[in-house]
Amino acid sequence: MRVPLLDLRGQLAPIREEILAEITRVMDSSMYILGPDVVKFEENVAAYCHARRGIGVSSGTDALLCALMGLGVGPGDKVLTSSYSFFATMGSILRLGATPVFADIERDSFNIDAAEIRAILSDKDPAIKAIIPVHLYGQCAAMDEIMAVAREFGVPVVEDAAQAIGACFPVQDDGAIRWQRAGSFGAAGCFSFFPSKNLGGMGDGGMITVQDAAFADELDVIRGHGGKPKYYHAVVGGNFRLDAIQAAILDVKLRYLPDWHQGRRHNARIYHSLFEQAGLIEKGLVQLPKAVYYELADDPVRGVDYHIYNQFVIRARERDALRDYLLRHDIGVEIYYPVPLHRQECLLKTGWQGPALPETDKAAAETLALPIFPELSRQMLECVVEGIAAFYRENGMLS
Ligand SMILES: *Cc1c(COP(=O)(O)O)cnc(C)c1O
């Protein structure tokens, strides 16, 4: 059986007519960039993400770039972030002439380690102008500790929530727990609607969520070349606008997003029992991703979005050979990410240097993403686990 890493056709089939009607409507409206459809979608995303405002932009990358521009990050500045992320996290920093400072990640969550952030900020380097925690694979970084240390040292936070729309973090509130969504903690939350994200468009798109109305207004100006009023430029912005057709499509899909998150969590639970049954955990051949807030959630599937599993990423022995084996057997897997950001050539050739990041290097060497999209059948999940077990059996590591 062929199991793709991602297949969007199953998601599209039941909403095809609804989306076609929206595409036709936007086409006939002849309003193609920003406008009422984008405003409506911005309001809906902001409400969903527990944020005050939403600014629709052209991609997740441009969301990061625009947010950093709004904070005034520029040449000579530094931005503290995770090296274990998609390139855009660092690309947005470098494109502004700033340089990255990396904190290592936590072993369990793959997210930036708040204690390392504290250690770095304690040196009081005035060049550090922002912190970008990445909510990797669909699970929030430790936002309570990160926001506390950021406030203490007066450094603004830009959340890279590109993989984590809807993901909740458990905030301790007078002994009770309040689940608060990614993108509502920092000065800005950056989202991507790249087709492979949990909320994916039919093209590129992104959103910045913001708590402060004045900052949202600034980002709105930067999104349109910095013109305010139009054709009068006190600041340099860019063309970071979102298309109406994407906003209309995404607004339809947003209504289904909670169900899709549940579908991914359901598949994650099935994986857990299948891997267990196959003896792969016990033998230490595979480590499954840890949902670090799971214990605080009421229901593992239908409850709060403690994890939205944009990716289901395992650690595996003989990772590279396993990947090749699975791909040969038509099972779609991928390595996110084989080269951490602090080892990228474009950074190293600037003469950049930084301390060792052992957990980041380890993750890059050991991890493998498995298919997790909601429409996978149980047979497909069984096929993935059986394929992994077969690899270890053939190599004499499993009986
Ligand atoms: C996808 C992604 C981005 C970039 O989003 P685009 O819409 O593709 O530009 C940024 N950061 C992370 C962590 C991502 O996964």
Short mmCIF file of N, CA and C in Angstrom, two decimals, residues 15 18-19 22 41 199 247-257 260:
data_model
loop_
_atom_site.label_atom_id
_atom_site.label_comp_id
_atom_site.label_asym_id
_atom_site.label_seq_id
_atom_site.Cartn_x
_atom_site.Cartn_y
_atom_site.Cartn_z
N ILE A 15 -15.48 19.69 0.65
CA ILE A 15 -15.70 21.15 0.72
C ILE A 15 -15.50 21.82 -0.64
N GLU A 18 -18.29 24.26 -1.86
CA GLU A 18 -18.31 25.45 -1.01
C GLU A 18 -17.17 26.41 -1.42
N ILE A 19 -16.01 25.84 -1.68
CA ILE A 19 -14.86 26.66 -2.03
C ILE A 19 -15.00 27.21 -3.45
N GLU A 22 -17.05 30.24 -3.42
CA GLU A 22 -16.31 31.40 -2.90
C GLU A 22 -15.35 31.96 -3.94
N PHE A 41 -11.63 37.59 7.14
CA PHE A 41 -10.76 36.46 7.52
C PHE A 41 -9.81 36.85 8.66
N LEU A 199 -3.88 24.66 8.44
CA LEU A 199 -4.80 25.51 7.68
C LEU A 199 -4.03 25.99 6.45
N ALA A 247 -7.94 34.45 1.09
CA ALA A 247 -8.67 34.72 2.34
C ALA A 247 -10.03 34.03 2.31
N ALA A 248 -10.72 34.09 1.18
CA ALA A 248 -12.06 33.50 1.08
C ALA A 248 -11.98 31.98 1.19
N ILE A 249 -10.99 31.39 0.53
CA ILE A 249 -10.80 29.93 0.60
C ILE A 249 -10.47 29.52 2.04
N LEU A 250 -9.55 30.26 2.63
CA LEU A 250 -9.09 29.93 3.99
C LEU A 250 -10.20 30.12 5.02
N ASP A 251 -11.07 31.09 4.78
CA ASP A 251 -12.16 31.35 5.72
C ASP A 251 -13.14 30.17 5.75
N VAL A 252 -13.34 29.55 4.59
CA VAL A 252 -14.15 28.32 4.56
C VAL A 252 -13.44 27.22 5.35
N LYS A 253 -12.14 27.06 5.07
CA LYS A 253 -11.40 25.96 5.70
C LYS A 253 -11.26 26.14 7.21
N LEU A 254 -11.23 27.39 7.65
CA LEU A 254 -11.08 27.67 9.09
C LEU A 254 -12.19 27.01 9.91
N ARG A 255 -13.38 26.91 9.31
CA ARG A 255 -14.51 26.30 10.04
C ARG A 255 -14.30 24.81 10.28
N TYR A 256 -13.51 24.18 9.45
CA TYR A 256 -13.26 22.74 9.58
C TYR A 256 -12.01 22.44 10.40
N LEU A 257 -11.24 23.48 10.70
CA LEU A 257 -9.93 23.28 11.31
C LEU A 257 -9.98 22.49 12.62
N TRP A 260 -10.16 18.88 11.83
CA TRP A 260 -8.90 18.36 11.26
C TRP A 260 -7.85 18.17 12.36
#
